[in-house]
Short mmCIF file of C-alpha atoms and ligand atoms in Angstrom, two decimals:
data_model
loop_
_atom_site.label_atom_id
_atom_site.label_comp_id
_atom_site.label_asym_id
_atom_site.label_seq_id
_atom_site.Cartn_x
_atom_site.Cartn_y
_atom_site.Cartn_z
CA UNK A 20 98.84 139.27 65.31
CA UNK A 21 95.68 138.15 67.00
CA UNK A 22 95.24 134.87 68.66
CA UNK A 23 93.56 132.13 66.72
CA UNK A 24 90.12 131.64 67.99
CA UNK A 25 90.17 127.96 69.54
CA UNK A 26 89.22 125.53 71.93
CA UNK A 27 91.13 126.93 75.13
CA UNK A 28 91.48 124.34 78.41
CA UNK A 29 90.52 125.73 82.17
CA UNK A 30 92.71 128.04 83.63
CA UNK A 31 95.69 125.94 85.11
CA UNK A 32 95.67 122.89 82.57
CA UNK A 33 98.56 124.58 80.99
CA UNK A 34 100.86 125.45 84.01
CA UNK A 35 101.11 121.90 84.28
CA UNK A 36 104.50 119.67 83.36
CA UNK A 37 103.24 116.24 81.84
CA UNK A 38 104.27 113.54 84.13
CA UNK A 39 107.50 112.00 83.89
CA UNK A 40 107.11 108.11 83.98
CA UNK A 41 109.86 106.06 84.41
CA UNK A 42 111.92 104.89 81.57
CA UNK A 43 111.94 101.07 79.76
CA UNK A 44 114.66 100.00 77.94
CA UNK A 45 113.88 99.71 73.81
CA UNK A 46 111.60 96.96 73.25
CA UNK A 47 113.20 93.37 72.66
CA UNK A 48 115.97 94.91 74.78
CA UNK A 49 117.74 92.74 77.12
CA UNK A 50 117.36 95.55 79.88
CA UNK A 51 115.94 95.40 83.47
CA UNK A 52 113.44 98.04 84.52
CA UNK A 53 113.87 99.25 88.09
CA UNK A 54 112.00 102.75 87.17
CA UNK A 55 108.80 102.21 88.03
CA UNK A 56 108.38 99.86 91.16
CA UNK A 57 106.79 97.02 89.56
CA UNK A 58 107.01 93.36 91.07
CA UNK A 59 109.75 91.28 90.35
CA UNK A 60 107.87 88.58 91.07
CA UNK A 61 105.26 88.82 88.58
CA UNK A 62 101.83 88.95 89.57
CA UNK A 63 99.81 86.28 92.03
CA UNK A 64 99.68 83.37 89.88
CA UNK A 65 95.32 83.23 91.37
CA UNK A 66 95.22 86.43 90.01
CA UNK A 67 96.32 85.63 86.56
CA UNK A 68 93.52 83.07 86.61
CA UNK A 69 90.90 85.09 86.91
CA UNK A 70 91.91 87.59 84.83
CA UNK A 71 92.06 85.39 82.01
CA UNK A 72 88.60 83.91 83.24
CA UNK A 73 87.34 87.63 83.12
CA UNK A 74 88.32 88.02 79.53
CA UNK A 75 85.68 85.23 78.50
CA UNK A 76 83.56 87.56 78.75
CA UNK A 77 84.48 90.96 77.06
CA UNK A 78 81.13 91.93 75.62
CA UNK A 79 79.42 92.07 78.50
CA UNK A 80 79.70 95.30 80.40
CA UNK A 81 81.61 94.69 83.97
CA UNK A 82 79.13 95.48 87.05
CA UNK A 83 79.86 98.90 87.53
CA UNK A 84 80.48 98.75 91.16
CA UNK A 85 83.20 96.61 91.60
CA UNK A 86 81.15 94.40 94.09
CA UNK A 87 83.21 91.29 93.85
CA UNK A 88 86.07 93.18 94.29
CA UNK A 89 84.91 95.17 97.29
CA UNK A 90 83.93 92.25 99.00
CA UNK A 91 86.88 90.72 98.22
CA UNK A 92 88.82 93.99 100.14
CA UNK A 93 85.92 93.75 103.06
CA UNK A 94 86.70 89.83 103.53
CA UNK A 95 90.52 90.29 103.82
CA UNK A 96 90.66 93.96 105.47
CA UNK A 97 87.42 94.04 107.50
CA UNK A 98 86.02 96.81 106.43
CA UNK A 99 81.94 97.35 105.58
CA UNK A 100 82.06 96.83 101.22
CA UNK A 101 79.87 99.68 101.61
CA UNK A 102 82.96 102.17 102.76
CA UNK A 103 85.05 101.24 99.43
CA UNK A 104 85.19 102.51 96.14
CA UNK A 105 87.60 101.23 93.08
CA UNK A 106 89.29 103.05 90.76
CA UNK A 107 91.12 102.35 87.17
CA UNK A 108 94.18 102.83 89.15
CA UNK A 109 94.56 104.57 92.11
CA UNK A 110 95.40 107.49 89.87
CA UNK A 111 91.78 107.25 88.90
CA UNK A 112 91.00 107.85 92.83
CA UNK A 113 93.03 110.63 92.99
CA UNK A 114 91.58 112.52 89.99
CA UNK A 115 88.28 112.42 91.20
CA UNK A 116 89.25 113.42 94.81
CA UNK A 117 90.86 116.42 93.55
CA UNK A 118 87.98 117.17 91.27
CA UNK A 119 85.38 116.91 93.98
CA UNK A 120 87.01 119.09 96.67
CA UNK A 121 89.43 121.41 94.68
CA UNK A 122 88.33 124.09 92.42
CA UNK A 123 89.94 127.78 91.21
CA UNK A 124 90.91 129.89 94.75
CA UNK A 125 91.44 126.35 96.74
CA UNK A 126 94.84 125.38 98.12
CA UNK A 127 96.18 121.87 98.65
CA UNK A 128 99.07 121.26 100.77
CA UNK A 129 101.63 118.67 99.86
CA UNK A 130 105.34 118.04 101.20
CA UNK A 131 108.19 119.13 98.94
CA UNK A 132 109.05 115.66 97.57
CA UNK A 133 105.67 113.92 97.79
CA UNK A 134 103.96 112.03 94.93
CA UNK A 135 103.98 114.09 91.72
CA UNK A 136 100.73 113.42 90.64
CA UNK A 137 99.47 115.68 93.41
CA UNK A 138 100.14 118.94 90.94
CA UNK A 139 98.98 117.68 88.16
CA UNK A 140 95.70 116.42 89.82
CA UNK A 141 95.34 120.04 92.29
CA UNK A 142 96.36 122.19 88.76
CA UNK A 143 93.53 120.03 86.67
CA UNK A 144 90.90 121.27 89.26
CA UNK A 145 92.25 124.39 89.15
CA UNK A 146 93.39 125.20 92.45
CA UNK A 147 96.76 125.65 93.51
CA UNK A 148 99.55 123.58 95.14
CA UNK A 149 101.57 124.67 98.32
CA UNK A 150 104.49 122.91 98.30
CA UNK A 151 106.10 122.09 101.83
CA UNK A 152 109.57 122.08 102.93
CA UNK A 153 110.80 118.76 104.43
CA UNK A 154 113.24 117.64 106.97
CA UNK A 155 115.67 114.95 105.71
CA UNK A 156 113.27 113.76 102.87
CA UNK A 157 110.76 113.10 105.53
CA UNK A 158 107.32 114.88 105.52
CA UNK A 159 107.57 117.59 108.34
CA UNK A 160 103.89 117.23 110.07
CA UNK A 161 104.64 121.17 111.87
CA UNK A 162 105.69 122.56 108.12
CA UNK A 163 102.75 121.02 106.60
CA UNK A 164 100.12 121.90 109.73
CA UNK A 165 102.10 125.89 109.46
CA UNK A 166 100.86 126.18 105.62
CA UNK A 167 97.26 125.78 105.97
CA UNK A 168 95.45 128.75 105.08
CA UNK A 169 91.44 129.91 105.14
CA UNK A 170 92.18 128.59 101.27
CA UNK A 171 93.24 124.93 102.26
CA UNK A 172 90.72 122.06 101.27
CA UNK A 173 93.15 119.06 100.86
CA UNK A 174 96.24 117.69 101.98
CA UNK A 175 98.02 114.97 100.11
CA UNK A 176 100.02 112.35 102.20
CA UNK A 177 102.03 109.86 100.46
CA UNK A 178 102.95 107.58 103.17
CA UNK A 179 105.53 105.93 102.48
CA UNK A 180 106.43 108.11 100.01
CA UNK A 181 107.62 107.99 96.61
CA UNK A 182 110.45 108.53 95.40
CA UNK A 183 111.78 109.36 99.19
CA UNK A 184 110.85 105.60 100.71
CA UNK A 185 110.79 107.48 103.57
CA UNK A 186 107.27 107.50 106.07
CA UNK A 187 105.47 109.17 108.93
CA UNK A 188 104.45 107.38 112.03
CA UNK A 189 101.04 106.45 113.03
CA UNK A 190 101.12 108.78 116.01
CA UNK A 191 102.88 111.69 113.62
CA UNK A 192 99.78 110.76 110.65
CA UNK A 193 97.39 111.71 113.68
CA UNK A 194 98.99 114.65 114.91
CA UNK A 195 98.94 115.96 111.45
CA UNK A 196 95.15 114.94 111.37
CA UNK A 197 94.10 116.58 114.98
CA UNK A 198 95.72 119.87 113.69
CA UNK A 199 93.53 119.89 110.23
CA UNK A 200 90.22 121.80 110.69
CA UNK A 201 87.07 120.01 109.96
CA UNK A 202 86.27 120.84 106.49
CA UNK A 203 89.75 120.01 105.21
CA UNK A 204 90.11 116.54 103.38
CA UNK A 205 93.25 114.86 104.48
CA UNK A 206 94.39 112.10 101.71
CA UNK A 207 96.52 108.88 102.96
CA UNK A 208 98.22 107.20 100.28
CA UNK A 209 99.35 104.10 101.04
CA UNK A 210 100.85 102.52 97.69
CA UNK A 211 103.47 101.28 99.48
CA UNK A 212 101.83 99.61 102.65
CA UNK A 213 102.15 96.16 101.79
CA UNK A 214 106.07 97.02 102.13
CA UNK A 215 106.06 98.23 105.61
CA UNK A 216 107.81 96.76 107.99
CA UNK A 217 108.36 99.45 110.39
CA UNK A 218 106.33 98.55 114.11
CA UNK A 219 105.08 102.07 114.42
CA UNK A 220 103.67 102.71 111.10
CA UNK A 221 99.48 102.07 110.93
CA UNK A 222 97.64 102.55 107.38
CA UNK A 223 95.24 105.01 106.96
CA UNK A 224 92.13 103.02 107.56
CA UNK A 225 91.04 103.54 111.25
CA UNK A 226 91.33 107.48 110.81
CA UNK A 227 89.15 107.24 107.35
CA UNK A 228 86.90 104.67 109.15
CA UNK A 229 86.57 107.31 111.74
CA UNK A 230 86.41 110.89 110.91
CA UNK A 231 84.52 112.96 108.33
CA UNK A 232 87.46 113.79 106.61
CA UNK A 233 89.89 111.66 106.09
CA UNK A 234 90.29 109.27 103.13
CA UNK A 235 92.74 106.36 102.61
CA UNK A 236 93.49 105.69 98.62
CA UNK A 237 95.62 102.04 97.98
CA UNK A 238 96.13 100.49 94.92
CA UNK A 239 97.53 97.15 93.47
CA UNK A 240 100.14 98.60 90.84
CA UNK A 241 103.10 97.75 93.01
CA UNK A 242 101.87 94.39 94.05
CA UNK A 243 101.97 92.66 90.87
CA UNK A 244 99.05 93.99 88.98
CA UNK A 245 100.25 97.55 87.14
CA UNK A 246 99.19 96.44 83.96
CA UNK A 247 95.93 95.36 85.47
CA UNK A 248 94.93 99.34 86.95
CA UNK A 249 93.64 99.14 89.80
CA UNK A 250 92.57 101.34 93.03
CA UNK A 251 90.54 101.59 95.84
CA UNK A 252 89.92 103.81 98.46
CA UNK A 253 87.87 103.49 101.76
CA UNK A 254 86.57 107.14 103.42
CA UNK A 255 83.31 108.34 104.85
CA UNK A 256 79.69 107.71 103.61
CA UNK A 257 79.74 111.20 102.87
CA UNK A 258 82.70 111.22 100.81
CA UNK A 259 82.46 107.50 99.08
CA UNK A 260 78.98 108.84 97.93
CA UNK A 261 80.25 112.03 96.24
CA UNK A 262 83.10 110.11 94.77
CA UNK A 263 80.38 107.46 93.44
CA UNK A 264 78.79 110.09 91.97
CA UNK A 265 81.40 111.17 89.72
CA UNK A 266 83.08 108.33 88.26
CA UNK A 267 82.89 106.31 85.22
CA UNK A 268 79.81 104.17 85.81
CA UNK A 269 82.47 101.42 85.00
CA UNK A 270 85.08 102.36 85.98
CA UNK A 271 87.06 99.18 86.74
CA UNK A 272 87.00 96.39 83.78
CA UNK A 273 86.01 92.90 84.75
CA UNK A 274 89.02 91.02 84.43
CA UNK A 275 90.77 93.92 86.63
CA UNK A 276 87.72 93.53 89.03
CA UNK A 277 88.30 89.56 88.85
CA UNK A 278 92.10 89.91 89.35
CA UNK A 279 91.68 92.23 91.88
CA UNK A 280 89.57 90.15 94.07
CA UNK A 281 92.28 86.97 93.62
CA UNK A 282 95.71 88.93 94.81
CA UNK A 283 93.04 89.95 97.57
CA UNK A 284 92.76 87.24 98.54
CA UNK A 285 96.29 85.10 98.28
CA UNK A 286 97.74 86.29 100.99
CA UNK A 287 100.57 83.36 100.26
CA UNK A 288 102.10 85.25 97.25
CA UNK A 289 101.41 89.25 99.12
CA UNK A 290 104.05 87.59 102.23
CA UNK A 291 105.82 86.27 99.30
CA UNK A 292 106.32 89.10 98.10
CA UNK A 293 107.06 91.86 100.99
CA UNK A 294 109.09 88.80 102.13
CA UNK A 295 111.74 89.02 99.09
CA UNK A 296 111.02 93.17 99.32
CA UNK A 297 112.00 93.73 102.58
CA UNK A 298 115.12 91.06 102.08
CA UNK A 299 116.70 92.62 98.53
CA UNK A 300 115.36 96.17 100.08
CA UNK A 301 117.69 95.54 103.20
CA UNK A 302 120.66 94.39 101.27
CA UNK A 303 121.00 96.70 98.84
CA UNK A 304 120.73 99.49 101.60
CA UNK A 305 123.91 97.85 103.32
CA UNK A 306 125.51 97.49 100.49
CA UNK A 307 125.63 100.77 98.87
CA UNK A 308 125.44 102.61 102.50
CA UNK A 309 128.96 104.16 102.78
CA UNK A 310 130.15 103.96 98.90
CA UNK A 311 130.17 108.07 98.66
CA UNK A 312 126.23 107.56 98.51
CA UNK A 313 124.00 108.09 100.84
CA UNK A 314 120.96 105.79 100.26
CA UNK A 315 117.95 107.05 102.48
CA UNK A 316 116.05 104.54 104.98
CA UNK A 317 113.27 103.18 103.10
CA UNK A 318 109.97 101.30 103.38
CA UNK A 319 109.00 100.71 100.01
CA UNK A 320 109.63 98.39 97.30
CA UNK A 321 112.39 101.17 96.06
CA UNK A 322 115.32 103.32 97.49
CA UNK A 323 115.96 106.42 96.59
CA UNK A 324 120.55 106.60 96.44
CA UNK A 325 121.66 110.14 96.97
CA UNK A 326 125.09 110.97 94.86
CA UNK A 327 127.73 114.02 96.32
CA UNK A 328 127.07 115.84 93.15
CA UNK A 329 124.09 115.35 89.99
CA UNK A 330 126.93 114.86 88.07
CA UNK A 331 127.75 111.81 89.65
CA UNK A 332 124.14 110.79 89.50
CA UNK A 333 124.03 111.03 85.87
CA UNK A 334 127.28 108.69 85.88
CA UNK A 335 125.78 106.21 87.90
CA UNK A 336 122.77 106.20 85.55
CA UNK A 337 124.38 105.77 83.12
CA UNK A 338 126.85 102.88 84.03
CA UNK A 339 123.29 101.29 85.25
CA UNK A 340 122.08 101.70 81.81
CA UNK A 341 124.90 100.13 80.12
CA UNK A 342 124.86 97.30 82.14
CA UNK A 343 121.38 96.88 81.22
CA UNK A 344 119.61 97.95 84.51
CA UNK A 345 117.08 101.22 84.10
CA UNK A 346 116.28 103.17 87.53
CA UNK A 347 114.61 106.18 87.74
CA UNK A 348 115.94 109.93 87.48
CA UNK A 349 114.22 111.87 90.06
CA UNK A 350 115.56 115.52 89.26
CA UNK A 351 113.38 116.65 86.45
CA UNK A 352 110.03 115.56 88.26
CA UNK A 353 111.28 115.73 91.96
CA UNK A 354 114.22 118.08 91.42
CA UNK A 355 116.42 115.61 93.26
CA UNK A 356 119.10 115.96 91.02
CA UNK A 357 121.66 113.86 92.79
CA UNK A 358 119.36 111.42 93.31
CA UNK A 359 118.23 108.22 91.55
CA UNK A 360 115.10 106.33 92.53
CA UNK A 361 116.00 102.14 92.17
CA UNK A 362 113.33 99.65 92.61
CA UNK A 363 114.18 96.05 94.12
CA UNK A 364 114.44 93.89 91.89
CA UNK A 365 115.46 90.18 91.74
CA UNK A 366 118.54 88.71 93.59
CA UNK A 367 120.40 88.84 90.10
CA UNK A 368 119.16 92.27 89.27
CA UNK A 369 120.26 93.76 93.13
CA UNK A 370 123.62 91.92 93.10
CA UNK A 371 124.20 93.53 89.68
CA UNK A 372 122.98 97.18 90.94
CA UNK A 373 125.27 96.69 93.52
CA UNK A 374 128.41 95.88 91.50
CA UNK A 375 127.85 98.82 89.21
CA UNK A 376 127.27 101.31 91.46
CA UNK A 377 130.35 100.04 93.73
CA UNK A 378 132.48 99.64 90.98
CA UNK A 379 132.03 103.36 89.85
CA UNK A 380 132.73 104.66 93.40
CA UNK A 381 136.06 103.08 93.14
CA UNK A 382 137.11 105.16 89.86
CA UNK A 383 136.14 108.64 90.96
C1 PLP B 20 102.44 104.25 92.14
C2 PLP B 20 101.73 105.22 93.03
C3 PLP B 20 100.35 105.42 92.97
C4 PLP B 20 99.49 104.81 92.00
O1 PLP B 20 99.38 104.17 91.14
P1 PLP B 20 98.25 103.52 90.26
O2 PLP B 20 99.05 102.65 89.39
O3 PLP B 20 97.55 104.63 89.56
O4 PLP B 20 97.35 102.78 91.20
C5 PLP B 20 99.76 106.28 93.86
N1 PLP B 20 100.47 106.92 94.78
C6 PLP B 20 101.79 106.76 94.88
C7 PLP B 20 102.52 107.48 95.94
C8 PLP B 20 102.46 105.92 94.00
O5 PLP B 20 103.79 105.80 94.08
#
C-alpha cells in the first residue's frame, strides 16, 4: 500500500497530545466549574464597561498595538509602554516565543510538572522538550541548570505553577537566571502573580527589565477576564521587537484591549479579589490537610489535593461531580494520577468541596 500523497504538517506537529482543558458540566447544568481557575468573582465590573463600550464599534479594525492597553500596564506597573507587547491570551505570547527562538535541533528545558502548553508550543517549532525532575512538586533550579545542553535555547518557568500551586523564590528565579548562558531565553510566567502572597516571591519584571534574555509573559485569564483573551509580556527591546514582528498585526480585539486597560486599572476589585483567593485558598488547605490527602502549599487561585492511591482520586472526582462541583484531573496531561487540581471557588462552592471530599475519607 503506498501512502496517499497529502498535505503533511512539520516534523513534530504530530508527536504532540492535544491539550487537555478542563472539563464544564453539560450546558444548562446546575454544576460548578473549579477546572479551569477562572474568577469566582466575575470580572471587574469597569472592565465590563468598556468592553461593552468597545463593541460599539466592531467594524472598525482595533489599533493594532494595543496602545491603550500598554499604557494602561505602564501607568499601574511602571514600566516604559515601549517594553510591552499583548497577546490574544497569553497563550498567544507563548506561541510566538517558541516560534521565534525554537526551531528543529533546539532544546527547551521545562520542570516535570510545569505548564503543559510548554510541549505543545516547543513540539510546534519543532524542537524538543527536556523534561526535568522535581523535588516535592517544586521546580528544582540545580535539575533544571544540570539539563542545559550546547542545544538549549529556552527555559520555561511557570512560577507559581500550574497545576502544582507551588513557586520558586525570587533569590532561587535568579540563581536559575545567573546559571543560564547568554544566548538562552529564560521565560517567567507569572499567571498566577496576582495570587501571591508569599514575602519572598518577586515577579519576573526587574530581571526582563534588566537582562538580554529574560522575558516575563502575564495574562488576565485568571483575573476575571478568560473569556476576554488576553496577554502581555514585557522583555528586552531586542526581544519585544522580534516578537512585534511576528504577530497578528491585530492581535488583541478592541473590546479586549478596552477591558484590559479597565481591570488595569481597578485595583479595588484585583485586592478584592486575591483578598477572597488567599482567604477560601487558606481554608480549604486546613480543611482537607490531614483527611488521607495531602493537599500541597499553594499560591495560586487553585490547589492541587494529592489522594494515597489514583483510585481514590477518581472517587473523589467523582463524588465532586455528583454533587455538582467539576475540578480538574491532572493525570492524563500532568500524569499526576492521584492528584486533582481544584480551583477556589465561592464560600458556598469551598464549604461544599470540603464536605465531599471529607465525607468520602470517612467511608474508605
Ligand atoms: C492559564 C495559564 C496561562 C494562560 O492563559 P491565557 O488564558 O492564554 O492567557 C499561562 N500560563 C499558565 C501557567 C497558566 O496556568
Amino acid at each position: 500500500m503506498s501512502e496517499p500523497i497529502r498535505p503533511t504538517p512539520q516534523p513534530g506537529i504530530l508527536d504532540i497530545a492535544p491539550y487537555l482543558p478542563g472539563k464544564s458540566g453539560a450546558p444548562g447544568s446546575q454544576t460548578i466549574k473549579l477546572s479551569a481557575n477562572e474568577s469566582p468573582l466575575g470580572a471587574s465590573p469597569k472592565a465590563l464597561a468598556a468592553m461593552l463600550e468597545g463593541a460599539a464599534r466592531l467594524e472598525v479594525y482595533p489599533e493594532g498595538s494595543s496602545r491603550v492597553l500598554r499604557e494602561a500596564l505602564g501607568d499601574v506597573h511602571g514600566i516604559d509602554p515601549n517594553s510591552i507587547v499583548c497577546g490574544n491570551g497569553s497563550d498567544d505570547l507563548l506561541h510566538l516565543l517558541a516560534q521565534t527562538y525554537l526551531g528543529v535541533g533546539d532544546e527547551a528545558v521545562m520542570n516535570r510538572y510545569g505548564f503543559s502548553v510548554y510541549p505543545i508550543i516547543t513540539r510546534a517549532a519543532g524542537a524538543m522538550i527536556v523534561m526535568v525532575e522535581e523535588t516535592d512538586y517544586r521546580a528544582d533550579v540545580d535539575a533544571l541548570l544540570a539539563a542545559v545542553t550546547p542545544r538549549t535555547k529556552v527555559v520555561w518557568l511557570a512560577n507559581p505553577n500550574n497545576p502544582t500551586g507551588t513557586y520558586l523564590s525570587a533569590a532561587e528565579v535568579r540563581r536559575l537566571h545567573a546559571g543560564l548562558r547568554p544566548d538562552i531565553l529564560l521565560v517567567v510566567d507569572n499567571a498566577y502573580a496576582e495570587y501571591v502572597t508569599a514575602d519572598d516571591f518577586e515577579v519576573g519584571l526587574d530581571l526582563a527589565r534588566t537582562n538580554e534574555n529574560v522575558v516575563m509573559v502575564r495574562t488576565f485569564s485568571k483575573m476575571g477576564l478568560a473569556a476576554a483573551r488576553i496577554g502581555w509580556m514585557v522583555g528586552p527591546d531586542h526581544i519585544v521587537d522580534a516578537i512585534n514582528r511576528i504577530r497578528g498585526p491585530f492581535n488583541v480585539n478592541l473590546p479586549a484591549q478596552m477591558a484590559g486597560a479597565a481591570a488595569t486599572r481597578d485595583t479595588e476589585f484585583n485586592a478584592k479579589l486575591k483578598a477572597h483567593n488567599a482567604q477560601w485558598r487558606d481554608w480549604l488547605s486546613a480543611e482537607l490537610a490531614g483527611n488521607r490527602m495531602r493537599v500541597v502549599p499553594s499560591q495560586a487561585n487553585f490547589v492541587m489535593v494529592l489522594f494515597d492511591t489514583p483510585e481514590m482520586a477518581s472517587a473523589a472526582f467523582v463524588a465532586l461531580a455528583d454533587a455538582g462541583y467539576i475540578v480538574r484531573e491532572i493525570g492524563a496531561s500532568y500524569g499526576i494520577d492521584n492528584g486533582l487540581r481544584i480551583s477556589i471557588g465561592s464560600e458556598d462552592a469551598m464549604r461544599g468541596v470540603a464536605k465531599v471530599l471529607k465525607s468520602m475519607d470517612q467511608t474508605q
